[in-house]
Amino acid sequence: MAAPVVGSTRPEGVETIPIIDFGSQYAQLIARRVREAGAFSVLVAPDVSMEHLRSLNPAGIILSGGPASIDEPGAPRCDPDIFELGIPVLGICYGMQLGCHMLGASVERAEHREYGRAKLVTDVKGGGLFAGLPEELTVWMSHGDQVTCLPDHFDVLAHTNTCPAAAIVHKERSFYGLQFHPEVTHTPHGVDLLRNFLYEICRVRGTWRMADFLESQCKTVSDLVGDRRVICGLSGGVDSSVVAALLHRAIGDRLTCIFVDNGLLRKNERDLVDTTFRDHFDVDLRVVDASKQFLDDLAGIEDPQEKRRLIGHRFIDVFRASADEVAESGGPPVHFLAQGTLYPDVIESGQGHAGTAANIKLHHNVGGLPEELGFELIEPLRDLFKDEVRSLGEVLGLPSHVVWRHPFPGPGLAVRVLGEVTEQKLKVLRDCDEIVLDEIISANLYRSTNQVFAVLLPVKSVGVMGDGRTYDSVVAVRAVETQDFMTADWARIPFDVLATISNRIINEVQGVNRVVYDISSKPPATIEWE
């Protein structure tokens, strides 16, 4: 049986806007927009109970869009008693259609399916949902059904040329509906609409602040842990670093961090983690050098999936042994394992999406590691998005180079050395990687890009250095821009910066005579090469 998971809770006194998720690809984006406006939001499944909704002390509820049609067999529904809670409800796209259907309106196939930008004309003036907005708005439509035959207790707030009821309100139940998507950037005034719902209709006070969240989480963790001990797997990435800093503030010396040097790290990375946490935060940090074991496992292995599998299994063995040593070293008993699971991880794993439930993704529980160790999980970031984690890191006082660090793959440089991994190849790649990052930072491009790195290719090419012929390795440089890492575009790095990177690598790194730049987007390519 898997170990129980202890997640974060709604900060005390913070207003909550539950979002009932009917499978919309934009559900997380709605949650982000609500939080950015100053209210706490959380996704819940359509079958959420009224008891659970009331426990969230909601100021309002949002019904998300979704791919289904109202009359489809198995189309998701929510409890109609949400309209009896006495709080405002906003339905978006499918959420509007479902709410109207529940309250007596008809939903039919539209004669003209709307997809893309449309001109919205408001039919009311004054306050409410459209307070302070122009009479005509550009909005983003994506629907094949629409609401028809509205009973008298509905008012139409806005329309388009092909959708007579593009925005509506139920005069008695405080239900508002939008047939378009206000959460996407293609609806320029969409954020203003959501803010109007929050502040003009739900009357929220805008109390969602990261400093308050920090204090609330510290109290929750401290009360939970008591006089027991927590171990935290520290990788040096943003998520695990913020978890470690938060736990250190909450429980002090009852936290022990374990950093595994797998021999696949970037240049000087081990020293950076050691300096940041042992010196800056005075954390009990155990550094485990297991580089030989990892590299021995990878000898002769070229398949990227096999590399990942071997690295994952070895990590479990090393971490288990390290955790046993911590437990046997005396002091308070080790009862909890902390990790940096984020809200998108929870949703993607099915724990809060469209009524499904599943375990956390493999790379977040390290292949079943919590179950094998028998610890309870503490996941203080599981209600946060990535940008919110960075904000929390700043509140905690983490150095900016840690807070804004680009993602680094769990298997490390093993997936950036294509083909067999050797110590010599790792040395070449580390030197190249250091130059790439050095020049990107010098050109003030690090914060405007989301991931930048070098890849050592398993090919050689002919070159000329001085008066001699060379036959050396090729290095690819990859830089991408992305918001969610689900899709990404290659970054338009200035040619002079690329030229400097290429010249430095070829001149300073022995064994490389050619540098190429990857201009592939995701999809069809992936961000990493393996």
Short mmCIF file of C-alpha atoms in Angstrom, two decimals:
data_model
loop_
_atom_site.label_atom_id
_atom_site.label_comp_id
_atom_site.label_asym_id
_atom_site.label_seq_id
_atom_site.Cartn_x
_atom_site.Cartn_y
_atom_site.Cartn_z
CA MET A 1 0.00 0.00 0.00
CA ALA A 2 1.35 3.43 -0.93
CA ALA A 3 2.36 5.80 1.80
CA PRO A 4 -0.20 8.50 2.57
CA VAL A 5 0.31 11.90 1.00
CA VAL A 6 0.22 15.05 3.07
CA GLY A 7 -0.52 17.98 0.77
CA SER A 8 -0.77 21.68 1.37
CA THR A 9 -3.99 23.28 2.49
CA ARG A 10 -5.81 26.48 1.71
CA PRO A 11 -4.09 29.30 3.61
CA GLU A 12 -6.19 30.42 6.57
CA GLY A 13 -8.35 33.47 5.83
CA VAL A 14 -7.74 33.35 2.08
CA GLU A 15 -10.74 33.54 -0.23
CA THR A 16 -11.12 30.54 -2.50
CA ILE A 17 -12.59 30.24 -5.98
CA PRO A 18 -13.11 26.52 -6.75
CA ILE A 19 -13.01 25.74 -10.47
CA ILE A 20 -15.08 22.72 -11.44
CA ASP A 21 -13.07 21.21 -14.26
CA PHE A 22 -15.03 19.56 -17.07
CA GLY A 23 -11.91 18.63 -19.01
CA SER A 24 -10.95 22.00 -20.45
CA GLN A 25 -7.45 22.41 -21.85
CA TYR A 26 -7.58 25.89 -20.27
CA ALA A 27 -8.64 24.87 -16.75
CA GLN A 28 -5.21 25.48 -15.24
CA LEU A 29 -5.03 28.80 -17.05
CA ILE A 30 -8.28 29.90 -15.40
CA ALA A 31 -6.78 29.02 -12.02
CA ARG A 32 -3.66 31.05 -12.82
CA ARG A 33 -5.71 34.08 -13.85
CA VAL A 34 -7.72 33.95 -10.62
CA ARG A 35 -4.58 33.72 -8.49
CA GLU A 36 -2.93 36.53 -10.40
CA ALA A 37 -5.96 38.65 -9.56
CA GLY A 38 -5.44 38.02 -5.83
CA ALA A 39 -7.79 35.14 -4.98
CA PHE A 40 -6.79 31.56 -4.24
CA SER A 41 -8.12 29.00 -6.74
CA VAL A 42 -8.24 25.23 -6.84
CA LEU A 43 -9.44 22.75 -9.46
CA VAL A 44 -12.03 20.23 -8.33
CA ALA A 45 -13.67 17.32 -10.14
CA PRO A 46 -17.27 17.51 -11.42
CA ASP A 47 -18.39 14.98 -8.80
CA VAL A 48 -17.08 17.14 -5.94
CA SER A 49 -19.39 16.94 -2.95
CA MET A 50 -21.24 19.93 -1.56
CA GLU A 51 -19.59 19.21 1.78
CA HIS A 52 -16.14 19.59 0.26
CA LEU A 53 -17.12 22.75 -1.61
CA ARG A 54 -18.45 24.32 1.58
CA SER A 55 -15.27 23.36 3.42
CA LEU A 56 -13.32 25.52 0.97
CA ASN A 57 -15.34 28.55 2.11
CA PRO A 58 -15.75 29.69 -1.49
CA ALA A 59 -16.39 33.29 -2.47
CA GLY A 60 -17.59 32.09 -5.88
CA ILE A 61 -17.40 29.12 -8.23
CA ILE A 62 -16.25 28.85 -11.86
CA LEU A 63 -17.45 26.12 -14.21
CA SER A 64 -14.77 25.45 -16.82
CA GLY A 65 -15.17 24.62 -20.47
CA GLY A 66 -14.83 21.12 -21.83
CA PRO A 67 -14.92 19.07 -25.04
CA ALA A 68 -18.28 17.36 -24.43
CA SER A 69 -21.78 18.30 -25.55
CA ILE A 70 -24.57 18.51 -23.00
CA ASP A 71 -26.63 15.74 -24.63
CA GLU A 72 -23.75 13.25 -25.04
CA PRO A 73 -23.96 10.03 -23.03
CA GLY A 74 -21.60 10.37 -20.08
CA ALA A 75 -21.19 14.13 -20.48
CA PRO A 76 -19.84 15.48 -17.17
CA ARG A 77 -22.26 17.05 -14.72
CA CYS A 78 -21.93 18.70 -11.35
CA ASP A 79 -24.35 18.82 -8.43
CA PRO A 80 -27.11 21.36 -9.24
CA ASP A 81 -27.07 22.32 -5.57
CA ILE A 82 -24.13 24.62 -6.35
CA PHE A 83 -26.81 27.17 -7.22
CA GLU A 84 -28.21 26.85 -3.70
CA LEU A 85 -24.95 27.86 -2.00
CA GLY A 86 -25.85 31.54 -2.27
CA ILE A 87 -22.60 32.52 -3.99
CA PRO A 88 -21.96 33.69 -7.58
CA VAL A 89 -21.22 31.07 -10.25
CA LEU A 90 -19.51 31.79 -13.57
CA GLY A 91 -19.82 29.29 -16.42
CA ILE A 92 -17.33 29.39 -19.29
CA CYS A 93 -18.19 27.73 -22.64
CA TYR A 94 -19.38 24.20 -21.66
CA GLY A 95 -19.75 25.50 -18.09
CA MET A 96 -22.16 28.16 -19.34
CA GLN A 97 -24.14 25.63 -21.37
CA LEU A 98 -24.38 23.21 -18.43
CA GLY A 99 -25.43 25.91 -15.98
CA CYS A 100 -28.08 27.26 -18.34
CA HIS A 101 -29.35 23.74 -19.02
CA MET A 102 -29.66 23.06 -15.28
CA LEU A 103 -31.56 26.32 -14.82
CA GLY A 104 -34.12 25.68 -17.56
CA ALA A 105 -32.60 26.92 -20.81
CA SER A 106 -32.07 24.90 -23.97
CA VAL A 107 -28.73 24.02 -25.54
CA GLU A 108 -28.61 23.12 -29.23
CA ARG A 109 -26.12 22.58 -32.03
CA ALA A 110 -25.14 25.93 -33.47
CA GLU A 111 -25.85 26.57 -37.15
CA HIS A 112 -22.39 28.07 -37.47
CA ARG A 113 -19.63 26.67 -35.29
CA GLU A 114 -17.48 29.50 -33.93
CA TYR A 115 -13.77 28.95 -33.55
CA GLY A 116 -11.27 31.76 -33.26
CA ARG A 117 -11.64 35.50 -32.81
CA ALA A 118 -15.08 37.09 -32.82
CA LYS A 119 -16.49 40.57 -32.18
CA LEU A 120 -18.60 40.70 -29.04
CA VAL A 121 -21.17 43.48 -28.60
CA THR A 122 -22.45 44.19 -25.09
CA ASP A 123 -26.19 44.65 -24.61
CA VAL A 124 -26.07 46.24 -21.14
CA LYS A 125 -24.34 49.25 -19.70
CA GLY A 126 -23.14 49.97 -16.19
CA GLY A 127 -21.43 47.74 -13.65
CA GLY A 128 -21.25 44.01 -13.17
CA LEU A 129 -19.35 41.64 -15.43
CA PHE A 130 -18.62 44.23 -18.13
CA ALA A 131 -17.91 47.18 -15.81
CA GLY A 132 -15.43 49.61 -17.32
CA LEU A 133 -15.09 47.68 -20.59
CA PRO A 134 -15.71 48.88 -24.16
CA GLU A 135 -19.06 48.17 -25.78
CA GLU A 136 -17.32 46.04 -28.42
CA LEU A 137 -14.71 43.43 -27.48
CA THR A 138 -12.56 40.93 -29.32
CA VAL A 139 -13.06 37.48 -27.79
CA TRP A 140 -11.90 33.92 -28.46
CA MET A 141 -14.63 31.44 -29.34
CA SER A 142 -14.42 27.65 -29.45
CA HIS A 143 -17.84 25.98 -29.50
CA GLY A 144 -20.25 23.98 -31.62
CA ASP A 145 -23.23 24.22 -29.25
CA GLN A 146 -24.91 27.30 -27.90
CA VAL A 147 -27.65 28.33 -25.50
CA THR A 148 -31.12 28.95 -26.98
CA CYS A 149 -34.64 29.59 -25.68
CA LEU A 150 -33.66 31.44 -22.53
CA PRO A 151 -36.47 31.62 -19.93
CA ASP A 152 -37.58 35.02 -18.64
CA HIS A 153 -35.36 34.84 -15.56
CA PHE A 154 -32.27 35.13 -17.81
CA ASP A 155 -30.90 38.33 -19.31
CA VAL A 156 -28.58 38.49 -22.32
CA LEU A 157 -25.50 40.58 -21.57
CA ALA A 158 -23.69 40.34 -24.92
CA HIS A 159 -23.90 38.77 -28.37
CA THR A 160 -21.91 38.08 -31.54
CA ASN A 161 -23.12 37.89 -35.13
CA THR A 162 -23.69 34.14 -34.86
CA CYS A 163 -24.28 33.70 -31.11
CA PRO A 164 -27.28 35.69 -29.78
CA ALA A 165 -26.51 34.77 -26.16
CA ALA A 166 -22.73 35.02 -25.87
CA ALA A 167 -22.94 36.28 -22.27
CA ILE A 168 -25.89 35.84 -19.92
CA VAL A 169 -27.00 36.26 -16.29
CA HIS A 170 -29.66 34.48 -14.26
CA LYS A 171 -31.43 37.26 -12.38
CA GLU A 172 -32.32 35.16 -9.33
CA ARG A 173 -29.40 32.74 -8.86
CA SER A 174 -26.38 34.97 -9.53
CA PHE A 175 -25.27 32.68 -12.36
CA TYR A 176 -23.23 34.26 -15.15
CA GLY A 177 -22.25 32.59 -18.40
CA LEU A 178 -19.68 33.36 -21.08
CA GLN A 179 -19.72 31.41 -24.33
CA PHE A 180 -16.16 32.57 -25.07
CA HIS A 181 -12.89 32.05 -23.20
CA PRO A 182 -11.85 35.06 -21.08
CA GLU A 183 -8.78 33.27 -19.71
CA VAL A 184 -6.80 33.15 -22.98
CA THR A 185 -4.60 35.95 -24.28
CA HIS A 186 -6.66 36.02 -27.51
CA THR A 187 -9.41 37.72 -25.46
CA PRO A 188 -7.62 41.03 -24.71
CA HIS A 189 -10.05 42.16 -21.98
CA GLY A 190 -10.58 38.66 -20.60
CA VAL A 191 -8.55 39.29 -17.47
CA ASP A 192 -10.66 42.40 -16.81
CA LEU A 193 -13.81 40.28 -17.12
CA LEU A 194 -12.50 37.75 -14.61
CA ARG A 195 -11.45 40.53 -12.24
CA ASN A 196 -14.94 42.00 -12.50
CA PHE A 197 -16.42 38.63 -11.59
CA LEU A 198 -14.08 38.38 -8.61
CA TYR A 199 -14.27 41.94 -7.31
CA GLU A 200 -17.59 43.36 -8.57
CA ILE A 201 -19.68 40.20 -8.17
CA CYS A 202 -17.96 37.87 -5.67
CA ARG A 203 -16.63 40.84 -3.66
CA VAL A 204 -13.28 39.19 -2.93
CA ARG A 205 -10.72 41.24 -1.03
CA GLY A 206 -7.65 40.06 -2.96
CA THR A 207 -5.91 38.43 0.01
CA TRP A 208 -3.93 35.75 -1.88
CA ARG A 209 -0.32 36.75 -1.13
CA MET A 210 2.75 34.56 -1.24
CA ALA A 211 4.05 35.82 2.11
CA ASP A 212 0.78 34.78 3.77
CA PHE A 213 0.92 31.42 2.03
CA LEU A 214 4.45 30.91 3.38
CA GLU A 215 3.47 31.60 6.96
CA SER A 216 0.40 29.38 6.69
CA GLN A 217 2.40 26.50 5.22
CA CYS A 218 5.13 26.81 7.83
CA LYS A 219 2.54 26.52 10.59
CA THR A 220 0.86 23.54 8.87
CA VAL A 221 4.17 21.71 8.44
CA SER A 222 5.34 22.49 11.97
CA ASP A 223 2.09 21.27 13.52
CA LEU A 224 2.16 18.12 11.40
CA VAL A 225 5.79 17.15 11.96
CA GLY A 226 5.89 17.84 15.68
CA ASP A 227 9.08 16.39 17.17
CA ARG A 228 9.70 14.01 14.26
CA ARG A 229 12.13 14.41 11.38
CA VAL A 230 11.80 15.06 7.63
CA ILE A 231 14.20 14.08 4.87
CA CYS A 232 14.22 15.94 1.59
CA GLY A 233 15.79 14.85 -1.68
CA LEU A 234 17.60 18.01 -2.81
CA SER A 235 18.52 18.25 -6.49
CA GLY A 236 19.48 21.91 -6.68
CA GLY A 237 16.52 22.70 -8.95
CA VAL A 238 13.97 25.38 -8.14
CA ASP A 239 11.25 23.11 -6.74
CA SER A 240 13.36 21.03 -4.35
CA SER A 241 15.32 24.13 -3.28
CA VAL A 242 12.14 26.01 -2.36
CA VAL A 243 10.79 22.98 -0.48
CA ALA A 244 14.03 22.70 1.48
CA ALA A 245 14.09 26.40 2.34
CA LEU A 246 10.42 26.37 3.42
CA LEU A 247 10.87 23.28 5.59
CA HIS A 248 14.01 24.70 7.17
CA ARG A 249 12.07 27.80 8.17
CA ALA A 250 9.21 25.67 9.51
CA ILE A 251 11.07 22.94 11.44
CA GLY A 252 14.74 23.96 11.56
CA ASP A 253 17.13 21.14 12.47
CA ARG A 254 14.40 18.49 12.18
CA LEU A 255 15.05 18.65 8.42
CA THR A 256 17.81 16.63 6.75
CA CYS A 257 18.49 17.12 3.05
CA ILE A 258 20.12 14.46 0.90
CA PHE A 259 21.95 15.51 -2.27
CA VAL A 260 23.03 12.66 -4.53
CA ASP A 261 26.01 13.41 -6.80
CA ASN A 262 25.36 11.02 -9.66
CA GLY A 263 28.35 12.14 -11.71
CA LEU A 264 25.98 13.61 -14.30
CA LEU A 265 25.80 17.13 -12.91
CA ARG A 266 26.78 20.42 -14.48
CA LYS A 267 30.13 21.98 -13.74
CA ASN A 268 30.48 23.07 -10.09
CA GLU A 269 26.84 22.17 -9.36
CA ARG A 270 27.64 20.14 -6.28
CA ASP A 271 29.62 23.04 -4.79
CA LEU A 272 26.77 25.44 -5.59
CA VAL A 273 24.20 23.35 -3.71
CA ASP A 274 26.59 22.81 -0.81
CA THR A 275 27.32 26.54 -0.50
CA THR A 276 23.70 27.60 -0.83
CA PHE A 277 22.19 25.25 1.72
CA ARG A 278 24.93 24.34 4.14
CA ASP A 279 26.40 27.84 4.38
CA HIS A 280 23.53 30.18 3.49
CA PHE A 281 20.69 28.32 5.29
CA ASP A 282 22.72 26.18 7.72
CA VAL A 283 20.76 23.09 6.68
CA ASP A 284 21.75 19.57 7.72
CA LEU A 285 22.91 18.52 4.25
CA ARG A 286 24.22 15.04 3.48
CA VAL A 287 26.10 14.90 0.15
CA VAL A 288 26.39 11.39 -1.24
CA ASP A 289 28.98 10.79 -3.96
CA ALA A 290 27.61 7.92 -6.03
CA SER A 291 29.11 8.97 -9.34
CA LYS A 292 31.07 5.74 -9.83
CA GLN A 293 27.98 3.56 -9.36
CA PHE A 294 25.94 5.60 -11.84
CA LEU A 295 28.67 5.72 -14.49
CA ASP A 296 29.35 2.00 -14.10
CA ASP A 297 25.65 1.33 -14.72
CA LEU A 298 25.75 3.42 -17.90
CA ALA A 299 28.85 1.82 -19.40
CA GLY A 300 28.07 0.64 -22.93
CA ILE A 301 24.43 1.86 -22.80
CA GLU A 302 23.22 3.96 -25.74
CA ASP A 303 19.42 3.71 -25.61
CA PRO A 304 17.97 6.83 -23.90
CA GLN A 305 15.11 4.99 -22.21
CA GLU A 306 17.49 2.41 -20.79
CA LYS A 307 19.68 5.22 -19.50
CA ARG A 308 16.73 6.74 -17.67
CA ARG A 309 15.65 3.38 -16.26
CA LEU A 310 19.11 2.56 -14.91
CA ILE A 311 19.57 6.02 -13.43
CA GLY A 312 16.15 5.83 -11.74
CA HIS A 313 16.82 2.45 -10.18
CA ARG A 314 20.28 3.44 -8.97
CA PHE A 315 18.90 6.61 -7.45
CA ILE A 316 16.35 4.61 -5.48
CA ASP A 317 19.09 2.32 -4.13
CA VAL A 318 21.38 5.22 -3.19
CA PHE A 319 18.61 7.27 -1.62
CA ARG A 320 17.29 4.31 0.36
CA ALA A 321 20.74 3.61 1.79
CA SER A 322 21.22 7.30 2.63
CA ALA A 323 17.82 7.51 4.32
CA ASP A 324 18.69 4.44 6.41
CA GLU A 325 21.92 6.11 7.52
CA VAL A 326 20.02 9.23 8.54
CA ALA A 327 17.52 7.15 10.50
CA GLU A 328 20.30 5.24 12.27
CA SER A 329 22.32 8.34 13.15
CA GLY A 330 20.21 9.15 16.20
CA GLY A 331 17.98 12.08 17.00
CA PRO A 332 14.26 12.37 16.23
CA PRO A 333 12.74 9.52 14.19
CA VAL A 334 12.48 10.03 10.42
CA HIS A 335 8.79 9.93 9.57
CA PHE A 336 8.32 12.13 6.49
CA LEU A 337 9.77 12.52 3.00
CA ALA A 338 9.40 15.95 1.39
CA GLN A 339 9.32 16.56 -2.34
CA GLY A 340 8.56 19.38 -4.75
CA THR A 341 5.35 18.22 -6.42
CA LEU A 342 3.63 21.18 -8.10
CA TYR A 343 -0.04 21.75 -8.93
CA PRO A 344 0.33 20.88 -12.66
CA ASP A 345 1.88 17.56 -11.59
CA VAL A 346 -1.16 16.82 -9.42
CA ILE A 347 -3.57 17.67 -12.22
CA GLU A 348 -1.66 15.79 -14.93
CA SER A 349 -1.51 12.75 -12.68
CA GLY A 350 -5.32 12.74 -12.52
CA GLN A 351 -5.69 13.70 -8.86
CA GLY A 352 -7.88 16.70 -9.55
CA HIS A 353 -8.91 16.47 -13.16
CA ALA A 354 -12.36 15.54 -14.47
CA GLY A 355 -13.16 13.17 -11.62
CA THR A 356 -10.21 10.82 -12.10
CA ALA A 357 -7.60 9.82 -9.56
CA ALA A 358 -4.13 8.35 -9.99
CA ASN A 359 -0.71 8.28 -8.40
CA ILE A 360 1.73 11.14 -8.82
CA LYS A 361 3.84 10.90 -11.96
CA LEU A 362 6.84 8.60 -11.93
CA HIS A 363 9.50 11.27 -11.98
CA HIS A 364 7.94 12.99 -8.97
CA ASN A 365 7.82 10.03 -6.61
CA VAL A 366 11.08 8.60 -7.95
CA GLY A 367 9.59 5.34 -9.18
CA GLY A 368 7.65 4.46 -6.04
CA LEU A 369 10.34 5.59 -3.61
CA PRO A 370 7.95 6.79 -0.85
CA GLU A 371 6.18 3.41 -0.76
CA GLU A 372 9.45 1.48 -0.56
CA LEU A 373 10.75 3.65 2.25
CA GLY A 374 7.47 3.67 4.19
CA PHE A 375 7.49 7.45 4.81
CA GLU A 376 4.58 9.84 4.66
CA LEU A 377 4.91 12.42 1.93
CA ILE A 378 4.97 16.14 2.58
CA GLU A 379 4.32 18.21 -0.55
CA PRO A 380 4.04 21.86 0.51
CA LEU A 381 4.09 23.15 -3.09
CA ARG A 382 1.33 20.96 -4.50
CA ASP A 383 -1.10 23.90 -4.72
CA LEU A 384 1.32 26.14 -6.64
CA PHE A 385 2.25 26.78 -10.25
CA LYS A 386 5.87 27.14 -11.35
CA ASP A 387 5.90 30.94 -11.40
CA GLU A 388 4.34 30.96 -7.92
CA VAL A 389 7.11 28.66 -6.69
CA ARG A 390 9.66 31.17 -7.97
CA SER A 391 7.81 33.96 -6.14
CA LEU A 392 7.84 31.87 -2.96
CA GLY A 393 11.57 31.30 -3.41
CA GLU A 394 12.11 35.05 -3.51
CA VAL A 395 10.04 35.51 -0.34
CA LEU A 396 12.18 32.83 1.32
CA GLY A 397 15.34 34.70 0.39
CA LEU A 398 16.80 32.13 -2.00
CA PRO A 399 19.51 33.54 -4.29
CA SER A 400 18.23 34.68 -7.69
CA HIS A 401 20.44 32.17 -9.52
CA VAL A 402 18.54 29.40 -7.74
CA VAL A 403 15.05 30.93 -8.03
CA TRP A 404 15.37 31.61 -11.76
CA ARG A 405 17.37 28.56 -12.70
CA HIS A 406 16.32 26.82 -15.90
CA PRO A 407 14.97 23.27 -15.59
CA PHE A 408 17.56 20.51 -15.55
CA PRO A 409 16.59 16.91 -16.41
CA GLY A 410 16.49 14.34 -13.64
CA PRO A 411 18.93 12.03 -15.48
CA GLY A 412 21.28 15.01 -15.81
CA LEU A 413 23.81 15.22 -18.59
CA ALA A 414 23.25 11.55 -19.45
CA VAL A 415 20.43 12.60 -21.79
CA ARG A 416 22.54 15.36 -23.31
CA VAL A 417 25.39 13.02 -24.20
CA LEU A 418 23.85 11.16 -27.10
CA GLY A 419 25.04 7.56 -27.21
CA GLU A 420 27.26 5.99 -24.57
CA VAL A 421 28.11 8.14 -21.55
CA THR A 422 31.77 8.33 -20.53
CA GLU A 423 33.69 10.56 -18.15
CA GLN A 424 35.57 12.14 -21.07
CA LYS A 425 32.36 12.97 -22.93
CA LEU A 426 30.86 14.43 -19.76
CA LYS A 427 33.92 16.66 -19.30
CA VAL A 428 33.61 17.97 -22.86
CA LEU A 429 29.89 18.63 -22.43
CA ARG A 430 30.34 20.35 -19.05
CA ASP A 431 32.86 22.76 -20.56
CA CYS A 432 30.57 23.48 -23.52
CA ASP A 433 27.53 23.91 -21.27
CA GLU A 434 29.38 26.37 -19.05
CA ILE A 435 30.29 28.53 -22.06
CA VAL A 436 26.74 28.49 -23.42
CA LEU A 437 25.22 29.61 -20.11
CA ASP A 438 27.99 32.14 -19.50
CA GLU A 439 27.30 33.89 -22.82
CA ILE A 440 23.51 33.71 -22.48
CA ILE A 441 23.74 35.33 -19.04
CA SER A 442 26.25 37.93 -20.27
CA ALA A 443 23.87 38.88 -23.10
CA ASN A 444 21.03 39.28 -20.55
CA LEU A 445 19.03 36.52 -22.25
CA TYR A 446 18.72 34.02 -19.39
CA ARG A 447 15.43 35.35 -18.02
CA SER A 448 13.89 35.78 -21.50
CA THR A 449 14.61 32.16 -22.40
CA ASN A 450 13.21 29.16 -20.55
CA GLN A 451 15.78 26.46 -21.20
CA VAL A 452 19.24 26.71 -22.78
CA PHE A 453 21.82 23.94 -23.00
CA ALA A 454 24.42 22.11 -25.09
CA VAL A 455 24.15 18.59 -26.50
CA LEU A 456 27.13 16.41 -27.41
CA LEU A 457 26.26 14.55 -30.61
CA PRO A 458 27.49 11.04 -31.44
CA VAL A 459 29.01 12.20 -34.73
CA LYS A 460 32.32 13.69 -35.79
CA SER A 461 33.11 16.08 -38.60
CA VAL A 462 36.18 17.28 -40.46
CA GLY A 463 37.61 20.65 -39.54
CA VAL A 464 40.70 22.77 -39.93
CA MET A 465 42.57 24.31 -37.01
CA GLY A 466 45.73 26.15 -37.78
CA ASP A 467 47.43 24.23 -40.56
CA GLY A 468 46.08 20.88 -39.50
CA ARG A 469 43.07 18.75 -40.26
CA THR A 470 40.81 17.75 -37.37
CA TYR A 471 38.16 15.11 -36.99
CA ASP A 472 36.29 16.02 -33.82
CA SER A 473 32.90 16.11 -32.16
CA VAL A 474 29.85 18.21 -33.02
CA VAL A 475 27.95 20.14 -30.34
CA ALA A 476 24.36 21.36 -30.73
CA VAL A 477 23.07 24.39 -28.84
CA ARG A 478 19.38 24.38 -27.85
CA ALA A 479 17.43 27.41 -26.55
CA VAL A 480 13.65 27.50 -26.22
CA GLU A 481 10.90 29.83 -25.12
CA THR A 482 7.78 28.37 -23.52
CA GLN A 483 5.11 29.07 -20.92
CA ASP A 484 4.17 25.54 -19.91
CA PHE A 485 6.87 23.27 -21.42
CA MET A 486 4.10 21.33 -23.17
CA THR A 487 4.82 23.30 -26.34
CA ALA A 488 7.92 25.36 -27.07
CA ASP A 489 9.46 27.46 -29.80
CA TRP A 490 13.15 27.85 -30.51
CA ALA A 491 14.55 31.11 -29.17
CA ARG A 492 15.74 33.71 -31.67
CA ILE A 493 19.15 34.20 -30.08
CA PRO A 494 21.03 37.10 -31.80
CA PHE A 495 23.56 35.93 -34.35
CA ASP A 496 26.44 37.73 -32.64
CA VAL A 497 25.73 35.84 -29.38
CA LEU A 498 25.61 32.53 -31.24
CA ALA A 499 28.85 33.42 -32.99
CA THR A 500 30.55 34.12 -29.67
CA ILE A 501 29.29 30.83 -28.22
CA SER A 502 30.53 28.90 -31.25
CA ASN A 503 33.93 30.58 -31.31
CA ARG A 504 34.49 30.04 -27.60
CA ILE A 505 33.49 26.37 -27.67
CA ILE A 506 35.66 25.55 -30.67
CA ASN A 507 38.65 27.52 -29.33
CA GLU A 508 38.40 26.54 -25.66
CA VAL A 509 37.02 22.99 -25.60
CA GLN A 510 39.41 20.38 -26.88
CA GLY A 511 37.70 17.77 -29.03
CA VAL A 512 34.99 19.96 -30.61
CA ASN A 513 35.34 21.55 -34.03
CA ARG A 514 31.76 22.30 -35.04
CA VAL A 515 28.74 23.95 -33.33
CA VAL A 516 25.17 23.87 -34.69
CA TYR A 517 21.99 25.60 -33.48
CA ASP A 518 18.73 23.68 -33.07
CA ILE A 519 15.78 25.52 -34.66
CA SER A 520 13.13 22.85 -34.02
CA SER A 521 9.91 23.62 -32.16
CA LYS A 522 7.98 21.32 -29.83
CA PRO A 523 6.10 19.62 -31.35
CA PRO A 524 7.29 17.91 -33.47
CA ALA A 525 10.64 17.84 -31.66
CA THR A 526 11.03 17.56 -27.89
CA ILE A 527 12.92 20.11 -25.81
CA GLU A 528 15.58 17.62 -24.74
CA TRP A 529 17.24 15.52 -27.44
CA GLU A 530 16.78 12.26 -25.54
#
